[in-house]
PDB file of C-alpha atoms and ligand atoms in Angstrom:
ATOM      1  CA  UNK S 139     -31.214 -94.541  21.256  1.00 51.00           C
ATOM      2  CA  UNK S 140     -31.125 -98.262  19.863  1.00 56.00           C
ATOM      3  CA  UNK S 141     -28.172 -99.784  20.811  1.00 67.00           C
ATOM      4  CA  UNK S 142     -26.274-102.778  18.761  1.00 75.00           C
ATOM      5  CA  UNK S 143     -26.439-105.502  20.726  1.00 90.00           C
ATOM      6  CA  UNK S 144     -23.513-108.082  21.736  1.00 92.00           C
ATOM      7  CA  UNK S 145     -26.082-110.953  21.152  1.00 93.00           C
ATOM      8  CA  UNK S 146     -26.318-110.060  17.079  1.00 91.00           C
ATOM      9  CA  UNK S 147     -22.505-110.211  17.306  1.00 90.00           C
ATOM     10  CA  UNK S 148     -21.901-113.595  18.628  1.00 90.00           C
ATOM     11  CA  UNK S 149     -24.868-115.165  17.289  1.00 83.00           C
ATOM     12  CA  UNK S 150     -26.468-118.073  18.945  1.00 76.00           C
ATOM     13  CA  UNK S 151     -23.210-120.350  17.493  1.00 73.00           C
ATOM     14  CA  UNK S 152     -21.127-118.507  20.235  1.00 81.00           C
ATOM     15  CA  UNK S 153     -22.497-118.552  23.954  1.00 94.00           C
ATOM     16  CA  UNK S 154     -19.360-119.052  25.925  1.00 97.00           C
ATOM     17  CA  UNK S 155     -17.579-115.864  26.500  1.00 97.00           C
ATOM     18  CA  UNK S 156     -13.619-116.539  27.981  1.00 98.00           C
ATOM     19  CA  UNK S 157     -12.862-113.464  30.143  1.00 98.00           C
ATOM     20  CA  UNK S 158      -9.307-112.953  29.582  1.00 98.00           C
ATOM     21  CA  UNK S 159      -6.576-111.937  31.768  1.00 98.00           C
ATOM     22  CA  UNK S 160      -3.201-111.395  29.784  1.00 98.00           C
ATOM     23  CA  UNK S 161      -0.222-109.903  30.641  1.00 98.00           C
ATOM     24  CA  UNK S 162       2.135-110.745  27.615  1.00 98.00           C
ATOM     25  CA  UNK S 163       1.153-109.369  24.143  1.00 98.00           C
ATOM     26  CA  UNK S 164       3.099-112.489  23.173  1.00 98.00           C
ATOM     27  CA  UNK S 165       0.159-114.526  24.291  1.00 98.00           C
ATOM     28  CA  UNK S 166      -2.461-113.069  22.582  1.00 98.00           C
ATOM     29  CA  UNK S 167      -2.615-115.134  19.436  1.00 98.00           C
ATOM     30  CA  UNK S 168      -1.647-118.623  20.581  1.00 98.00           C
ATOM     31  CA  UNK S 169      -4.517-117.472  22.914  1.00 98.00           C
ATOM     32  CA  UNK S 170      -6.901-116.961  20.638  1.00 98.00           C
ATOM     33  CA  UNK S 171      -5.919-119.576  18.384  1.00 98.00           C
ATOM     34  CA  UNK S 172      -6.455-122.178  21.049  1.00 98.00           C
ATOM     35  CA  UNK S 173     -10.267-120.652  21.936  1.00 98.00           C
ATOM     36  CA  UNK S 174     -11.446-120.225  18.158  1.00 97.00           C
ATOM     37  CA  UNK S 175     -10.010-123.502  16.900  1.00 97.00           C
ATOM     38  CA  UNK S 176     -12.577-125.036  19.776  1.00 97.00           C
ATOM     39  CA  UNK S 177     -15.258-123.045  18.742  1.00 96.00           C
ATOM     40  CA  UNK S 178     -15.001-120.587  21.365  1.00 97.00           C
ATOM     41  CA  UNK S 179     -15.479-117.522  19.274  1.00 96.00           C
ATOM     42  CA  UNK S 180     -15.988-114.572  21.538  1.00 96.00           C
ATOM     43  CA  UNK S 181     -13.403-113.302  23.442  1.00 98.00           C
ATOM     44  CA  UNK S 182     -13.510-111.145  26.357  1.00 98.00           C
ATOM     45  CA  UNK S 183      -9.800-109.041  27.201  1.00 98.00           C
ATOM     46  CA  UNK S 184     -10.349-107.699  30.130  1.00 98.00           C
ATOM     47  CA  UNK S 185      -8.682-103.785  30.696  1.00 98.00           C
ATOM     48  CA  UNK S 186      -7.299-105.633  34.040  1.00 97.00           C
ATOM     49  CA  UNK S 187      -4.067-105.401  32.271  1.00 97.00           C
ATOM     50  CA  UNK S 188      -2.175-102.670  30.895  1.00 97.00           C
ATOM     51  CA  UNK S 189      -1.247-104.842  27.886  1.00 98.00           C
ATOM     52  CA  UNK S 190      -5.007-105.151  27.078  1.00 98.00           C
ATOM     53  CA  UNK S 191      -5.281-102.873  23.691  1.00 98.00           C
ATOM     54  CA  UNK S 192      -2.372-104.189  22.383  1.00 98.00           C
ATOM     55  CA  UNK S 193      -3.584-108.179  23.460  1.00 98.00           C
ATOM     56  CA  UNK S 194      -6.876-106.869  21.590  1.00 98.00           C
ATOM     57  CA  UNK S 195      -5.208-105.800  18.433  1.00 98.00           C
ATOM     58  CA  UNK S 196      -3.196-108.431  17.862  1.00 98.00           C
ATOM     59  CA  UNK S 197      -5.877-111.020  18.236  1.00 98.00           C
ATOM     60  CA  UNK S 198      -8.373-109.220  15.577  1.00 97.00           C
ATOM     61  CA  UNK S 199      -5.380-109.114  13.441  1.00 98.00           C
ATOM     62  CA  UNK S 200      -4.503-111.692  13.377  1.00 98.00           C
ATOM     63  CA  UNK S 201      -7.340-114.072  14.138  1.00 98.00           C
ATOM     64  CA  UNK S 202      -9.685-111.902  12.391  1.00 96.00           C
ATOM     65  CA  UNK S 203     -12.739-114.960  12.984  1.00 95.00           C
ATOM     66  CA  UNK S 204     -12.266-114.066  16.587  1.00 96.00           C
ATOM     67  CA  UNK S 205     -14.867-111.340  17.885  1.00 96.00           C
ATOM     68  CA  UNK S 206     -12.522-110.010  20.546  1.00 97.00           C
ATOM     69  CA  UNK S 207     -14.037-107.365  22.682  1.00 97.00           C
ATOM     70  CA  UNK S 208     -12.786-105.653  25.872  1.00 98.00           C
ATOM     71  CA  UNK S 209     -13.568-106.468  29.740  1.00 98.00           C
ATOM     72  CA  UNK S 210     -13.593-105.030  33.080  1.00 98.00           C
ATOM     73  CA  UNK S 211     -14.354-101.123  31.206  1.00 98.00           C
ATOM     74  CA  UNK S 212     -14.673 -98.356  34.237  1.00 97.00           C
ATOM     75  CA  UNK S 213     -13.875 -95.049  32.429  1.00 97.00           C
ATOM     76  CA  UNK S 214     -15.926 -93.621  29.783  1.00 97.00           C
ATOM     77  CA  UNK S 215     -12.743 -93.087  28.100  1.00 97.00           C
ATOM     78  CA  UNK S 216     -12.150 -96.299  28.098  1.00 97.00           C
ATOM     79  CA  UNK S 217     -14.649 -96.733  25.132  1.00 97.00           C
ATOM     80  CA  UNK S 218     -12.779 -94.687  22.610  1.00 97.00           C
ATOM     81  CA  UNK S 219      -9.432 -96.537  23.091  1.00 97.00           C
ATOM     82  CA  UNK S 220     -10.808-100.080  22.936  1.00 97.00           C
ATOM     83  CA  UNK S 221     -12.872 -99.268  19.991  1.00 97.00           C
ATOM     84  CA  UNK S 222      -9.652 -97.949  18.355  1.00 97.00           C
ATOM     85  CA  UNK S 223      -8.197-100.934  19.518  1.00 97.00           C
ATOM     86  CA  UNK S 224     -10.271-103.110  17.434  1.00 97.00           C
ATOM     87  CA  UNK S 225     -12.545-104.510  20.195  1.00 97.00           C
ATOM     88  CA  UNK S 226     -15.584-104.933  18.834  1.00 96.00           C
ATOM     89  CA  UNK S 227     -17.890-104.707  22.050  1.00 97.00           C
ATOM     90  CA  UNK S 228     -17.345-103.984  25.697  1.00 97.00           C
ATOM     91  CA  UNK S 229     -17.700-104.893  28.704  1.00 98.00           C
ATOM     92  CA  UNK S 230     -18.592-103.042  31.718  1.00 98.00           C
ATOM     93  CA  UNK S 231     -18.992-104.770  35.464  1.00 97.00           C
ATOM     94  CA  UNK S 232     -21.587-101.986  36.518  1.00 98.00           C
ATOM     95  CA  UNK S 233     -22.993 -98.070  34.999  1.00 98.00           C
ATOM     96  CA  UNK S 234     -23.021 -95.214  35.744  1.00 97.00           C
ATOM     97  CA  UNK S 235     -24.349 -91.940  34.048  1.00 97.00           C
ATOM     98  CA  UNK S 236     -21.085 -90.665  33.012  1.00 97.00           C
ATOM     99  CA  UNK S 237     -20.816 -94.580  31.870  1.00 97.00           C
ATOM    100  CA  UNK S 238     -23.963 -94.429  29.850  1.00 96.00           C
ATOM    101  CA  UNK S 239     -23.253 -90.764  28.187  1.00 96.00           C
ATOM    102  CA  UNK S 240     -20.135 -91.970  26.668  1.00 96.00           C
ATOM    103  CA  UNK S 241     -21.346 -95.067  25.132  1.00 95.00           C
ATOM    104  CA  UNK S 242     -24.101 -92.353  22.950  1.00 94.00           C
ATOM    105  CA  UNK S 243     -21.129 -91.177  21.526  1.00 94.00           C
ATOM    106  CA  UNK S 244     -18.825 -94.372  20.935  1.00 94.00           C
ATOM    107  CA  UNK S 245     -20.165 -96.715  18.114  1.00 91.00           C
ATOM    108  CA  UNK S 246     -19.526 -99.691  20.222  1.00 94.00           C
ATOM    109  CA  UNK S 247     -21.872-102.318  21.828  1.00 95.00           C
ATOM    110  CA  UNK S 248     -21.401-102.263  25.713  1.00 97.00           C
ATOM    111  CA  UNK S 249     -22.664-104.582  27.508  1.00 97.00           C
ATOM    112  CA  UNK S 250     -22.742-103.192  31.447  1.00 98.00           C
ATOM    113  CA  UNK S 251     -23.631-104.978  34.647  1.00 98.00           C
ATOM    114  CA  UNK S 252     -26.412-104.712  36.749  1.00 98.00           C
ATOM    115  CA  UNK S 253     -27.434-107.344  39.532  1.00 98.00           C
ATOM    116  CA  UNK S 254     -30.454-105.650  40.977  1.00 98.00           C
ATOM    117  CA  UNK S 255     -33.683-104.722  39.733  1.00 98.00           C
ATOM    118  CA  UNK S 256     -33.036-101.134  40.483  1.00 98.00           C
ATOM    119  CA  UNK S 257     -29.473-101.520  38.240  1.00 98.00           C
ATOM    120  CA  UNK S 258     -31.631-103.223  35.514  1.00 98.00           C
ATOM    121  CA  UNK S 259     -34.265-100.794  35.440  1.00 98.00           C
ATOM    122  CA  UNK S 260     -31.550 -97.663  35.472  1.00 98.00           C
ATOM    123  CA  UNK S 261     -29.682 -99.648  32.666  1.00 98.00           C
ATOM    124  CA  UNK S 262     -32.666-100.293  30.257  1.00 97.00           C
ATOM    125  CA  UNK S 263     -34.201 -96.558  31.111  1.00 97.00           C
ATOM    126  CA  UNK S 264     -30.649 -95.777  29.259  1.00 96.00           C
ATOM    127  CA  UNK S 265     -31.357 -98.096  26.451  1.00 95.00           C
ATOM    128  CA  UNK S 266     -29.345-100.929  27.213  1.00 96.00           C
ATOM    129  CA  UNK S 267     -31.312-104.340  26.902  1.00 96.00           C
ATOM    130  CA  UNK S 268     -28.240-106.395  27.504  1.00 97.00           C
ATOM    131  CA  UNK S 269     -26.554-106.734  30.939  1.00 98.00           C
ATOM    132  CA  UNK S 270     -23.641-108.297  32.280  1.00 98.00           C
ATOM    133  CA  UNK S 271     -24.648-109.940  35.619  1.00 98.00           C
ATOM    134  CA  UNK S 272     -21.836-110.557  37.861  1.00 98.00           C
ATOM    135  CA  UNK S 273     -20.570-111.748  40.491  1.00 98.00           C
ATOM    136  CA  UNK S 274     -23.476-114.144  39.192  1.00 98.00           C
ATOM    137  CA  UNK S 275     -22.961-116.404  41.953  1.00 96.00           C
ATOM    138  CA  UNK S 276     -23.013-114.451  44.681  1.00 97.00           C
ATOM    139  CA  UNK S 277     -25.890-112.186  42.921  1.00 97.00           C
ATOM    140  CA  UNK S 278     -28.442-115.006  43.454  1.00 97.00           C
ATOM    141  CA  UNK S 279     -27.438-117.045  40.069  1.00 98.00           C
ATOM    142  CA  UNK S 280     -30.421-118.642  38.460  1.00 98.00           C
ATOM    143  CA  UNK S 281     -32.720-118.007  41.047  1.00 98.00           C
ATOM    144  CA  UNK S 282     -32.432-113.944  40.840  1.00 98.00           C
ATOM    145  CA  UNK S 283     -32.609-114.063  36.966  1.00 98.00           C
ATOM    146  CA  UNK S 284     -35.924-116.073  37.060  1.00 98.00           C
ATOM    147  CA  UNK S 285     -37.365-113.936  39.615  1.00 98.00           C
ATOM    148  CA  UNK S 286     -36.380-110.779  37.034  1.00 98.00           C
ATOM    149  CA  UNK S 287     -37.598-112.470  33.846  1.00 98.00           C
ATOM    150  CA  UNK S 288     -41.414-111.786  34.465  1.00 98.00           C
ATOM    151  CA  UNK S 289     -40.468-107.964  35.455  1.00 97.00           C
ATOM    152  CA  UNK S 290     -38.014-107.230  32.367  1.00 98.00           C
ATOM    153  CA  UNK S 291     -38.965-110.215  29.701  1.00 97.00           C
ATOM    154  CA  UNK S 292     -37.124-107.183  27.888  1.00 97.00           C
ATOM    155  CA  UNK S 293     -33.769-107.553  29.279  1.00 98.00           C
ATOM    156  CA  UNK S 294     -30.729-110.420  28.664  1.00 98.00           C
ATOM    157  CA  UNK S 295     -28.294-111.516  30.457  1.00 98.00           C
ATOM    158  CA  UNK S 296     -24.749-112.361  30.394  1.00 98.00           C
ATOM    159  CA  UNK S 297     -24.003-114.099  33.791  1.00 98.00           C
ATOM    160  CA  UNK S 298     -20.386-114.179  34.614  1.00 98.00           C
ATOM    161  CA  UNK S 299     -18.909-115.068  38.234  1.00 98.00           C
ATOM    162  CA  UNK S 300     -18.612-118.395  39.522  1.00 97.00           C
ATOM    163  CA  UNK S 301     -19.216-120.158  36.453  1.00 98.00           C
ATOM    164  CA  UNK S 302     -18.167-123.495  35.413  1.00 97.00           C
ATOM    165  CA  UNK S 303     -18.915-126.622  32.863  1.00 97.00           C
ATOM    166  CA  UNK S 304     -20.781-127.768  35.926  1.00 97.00           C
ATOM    167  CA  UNK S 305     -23.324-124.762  35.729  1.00 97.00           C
ATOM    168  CA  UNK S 306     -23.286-122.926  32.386  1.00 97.00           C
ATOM    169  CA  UNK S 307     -26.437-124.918  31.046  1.00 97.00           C
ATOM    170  CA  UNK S 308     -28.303-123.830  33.975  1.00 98.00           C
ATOM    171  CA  UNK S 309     -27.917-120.329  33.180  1.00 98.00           C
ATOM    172  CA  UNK S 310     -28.075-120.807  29.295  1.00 97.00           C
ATOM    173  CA  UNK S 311     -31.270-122.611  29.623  1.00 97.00           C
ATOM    174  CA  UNK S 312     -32.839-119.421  30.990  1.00 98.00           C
ATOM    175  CA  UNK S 313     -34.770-117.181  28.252  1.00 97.00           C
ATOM    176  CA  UNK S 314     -33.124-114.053  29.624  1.00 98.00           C
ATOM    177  CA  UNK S 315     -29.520-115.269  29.161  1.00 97.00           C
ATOM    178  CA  UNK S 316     -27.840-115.067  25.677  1.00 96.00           C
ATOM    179  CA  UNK S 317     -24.300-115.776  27.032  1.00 97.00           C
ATOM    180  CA  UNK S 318     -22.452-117.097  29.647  1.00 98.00           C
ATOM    181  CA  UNK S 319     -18.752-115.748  30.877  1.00 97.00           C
ATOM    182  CA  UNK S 320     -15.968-116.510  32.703  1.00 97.00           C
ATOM    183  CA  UNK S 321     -12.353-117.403  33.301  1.00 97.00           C
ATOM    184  CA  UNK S 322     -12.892-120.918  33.306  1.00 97.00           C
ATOM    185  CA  UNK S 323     -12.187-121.698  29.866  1.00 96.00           C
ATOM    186  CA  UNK S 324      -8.694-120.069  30.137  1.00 98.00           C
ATOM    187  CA  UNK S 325      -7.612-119.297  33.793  1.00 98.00           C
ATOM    188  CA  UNK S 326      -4.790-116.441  33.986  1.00 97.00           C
ATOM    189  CA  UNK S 327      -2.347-119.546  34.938  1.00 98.00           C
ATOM    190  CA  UNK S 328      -2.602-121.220  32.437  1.00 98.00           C
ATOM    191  CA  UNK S 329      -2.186-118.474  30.171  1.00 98.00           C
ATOM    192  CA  UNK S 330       0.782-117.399  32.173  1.00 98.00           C
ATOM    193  CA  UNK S 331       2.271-120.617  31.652  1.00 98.00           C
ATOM    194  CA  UNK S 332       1.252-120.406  27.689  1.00 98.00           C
ATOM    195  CA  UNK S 333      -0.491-123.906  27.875  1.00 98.00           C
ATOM    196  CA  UNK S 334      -2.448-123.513  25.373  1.00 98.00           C
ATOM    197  CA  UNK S 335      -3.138-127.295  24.690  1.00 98.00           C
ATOM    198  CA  UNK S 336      -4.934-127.228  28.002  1.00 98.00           C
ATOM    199  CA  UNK S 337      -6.785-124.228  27.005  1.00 98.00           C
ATOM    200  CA  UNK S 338      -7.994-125.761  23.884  1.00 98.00           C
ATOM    201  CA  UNK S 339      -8.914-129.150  25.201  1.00 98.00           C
ATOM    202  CA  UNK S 340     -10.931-127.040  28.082  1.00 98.00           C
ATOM    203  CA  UNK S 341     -12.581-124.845  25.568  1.00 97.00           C
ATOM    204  CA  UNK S 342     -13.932-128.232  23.635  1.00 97.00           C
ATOM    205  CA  UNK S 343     -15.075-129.597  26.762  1.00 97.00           C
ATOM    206  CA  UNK S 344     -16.956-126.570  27.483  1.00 97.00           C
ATOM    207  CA  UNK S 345     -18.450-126.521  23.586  1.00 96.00           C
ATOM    208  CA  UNK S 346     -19.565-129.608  23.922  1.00 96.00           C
ATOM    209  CA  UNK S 347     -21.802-129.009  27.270  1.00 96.00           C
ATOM    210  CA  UNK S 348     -23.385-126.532  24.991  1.00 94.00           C
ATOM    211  CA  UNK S 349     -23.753-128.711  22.460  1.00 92.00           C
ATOM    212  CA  UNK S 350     -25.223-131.402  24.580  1.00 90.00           C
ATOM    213  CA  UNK S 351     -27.625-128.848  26.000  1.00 85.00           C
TER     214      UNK S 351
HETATM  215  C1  3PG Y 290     -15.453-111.392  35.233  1.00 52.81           C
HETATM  216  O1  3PG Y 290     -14.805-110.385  35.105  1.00 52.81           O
HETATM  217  O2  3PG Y 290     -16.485-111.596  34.596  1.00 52.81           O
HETATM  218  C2  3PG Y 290     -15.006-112.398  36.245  1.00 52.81           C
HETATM  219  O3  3PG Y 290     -13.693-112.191  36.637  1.00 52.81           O
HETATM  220  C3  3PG Y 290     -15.197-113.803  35.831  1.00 52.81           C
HETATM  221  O4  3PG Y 290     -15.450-114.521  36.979  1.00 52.81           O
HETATM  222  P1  3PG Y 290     -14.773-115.949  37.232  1.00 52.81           P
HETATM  223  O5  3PG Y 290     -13.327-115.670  37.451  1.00 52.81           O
HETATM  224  O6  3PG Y 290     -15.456-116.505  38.464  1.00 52.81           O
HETATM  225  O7  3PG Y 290     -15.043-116.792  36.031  1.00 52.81           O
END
């Protein structure tokens, strides 16, 4: 089955994918606010938290620019409620079959994670041409996804793990990345303490190492 894929989503404008921790519904739109006013345009809620739908609905609401999708997705049923939700793609840390199954039957993109070539083989042999890769840096980092891209030129990763505005060029240079995620763009503390200036101003520093390339 062809699968919609997260890249065709974000488009090439929006590489930097926030994973998001939040606790407090409250926070979901000054949250949001402060990553799409930087440019930051995909978000990633992760189902860490058990106010994660509602975080998700309020930010498509009402930051409807915002392509808000859902993180950290372990149970096929998972898929259903974060679609309902409003996510519009997902966000899986690894597959499995039961993983795989469910995502023929949810119209959602999910991207899952794989960090061997076993995983990435499995994942594509179930259609899925986009990967999450994490914990990138303790998966190898660049070095294991150039050592992959001759084997599965077919495959495209988003690395997540580790990653900073020290390193996310060297992973977005790669041909087989088409994103980059992590919690450095909006740490859970600073969420928790609703600074949202500090959020934005870290979001347009990361923008702009994109920019710069
Ligand atoms: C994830 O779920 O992708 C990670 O928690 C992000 O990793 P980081 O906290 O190192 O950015």
């Amino acid at each position: 089955m062809t699968k919609t894929l997260l890249s065709a989503l974000i488009g090439k404008a929006a590489p930097l994918i926030p994973v998001l921790h939040v606790e407090n519904p409250e926070h979901a739109v000054p949250l949001a606010e402060a990553l799409v006013s930087a440019g930051v345009m995909a978000l990633e809620v992760t189902l860490r938290t058990e106010a994660a739908p509602e975080v998700i609905a309020r930010m498509r609401k009402a930051v409807p620019q915002a392509i808000v999708g859902a993180g950290t997705v372990t149970k096929p049923e998972q898929l259903a409620k974060v679609r309902d939700a409003g996510a519009l793609f997902a966000v899986s840390p690894a597959l499995t079959e039961r993983l795989a199954l469910a995502s023929e039957k949810v119209d959602i993109p999910l991207v899952p994670g794989a960090v061997t070539p076993s995983e990435m083989l499995a994942a594509r042999e179930y259609g899925f041409h986009e990967l999450k890769f994490f914990p990138a840096d303790l998966m190898g980092g660049t070095a294991m996804l150039k050592h992959v891209l001759p084997l599965y030129p077919d495959i495209r990763f988003c690395p997540t793990g580790g990653i900073s505005d020290g390193n996310v060029m060297s992973y977005l240079e790669l041909a087989n990345c088409f994103a980059a995620g992590g919690a450095w763009l909006a740490p859970r503390d600073l969420i928790e303490a609703a600074d949202w200036a500090e959020i934005n101003a870290r979001a347009k520093r990361a923008v702009a190492v994109v920019a710069k390339g």
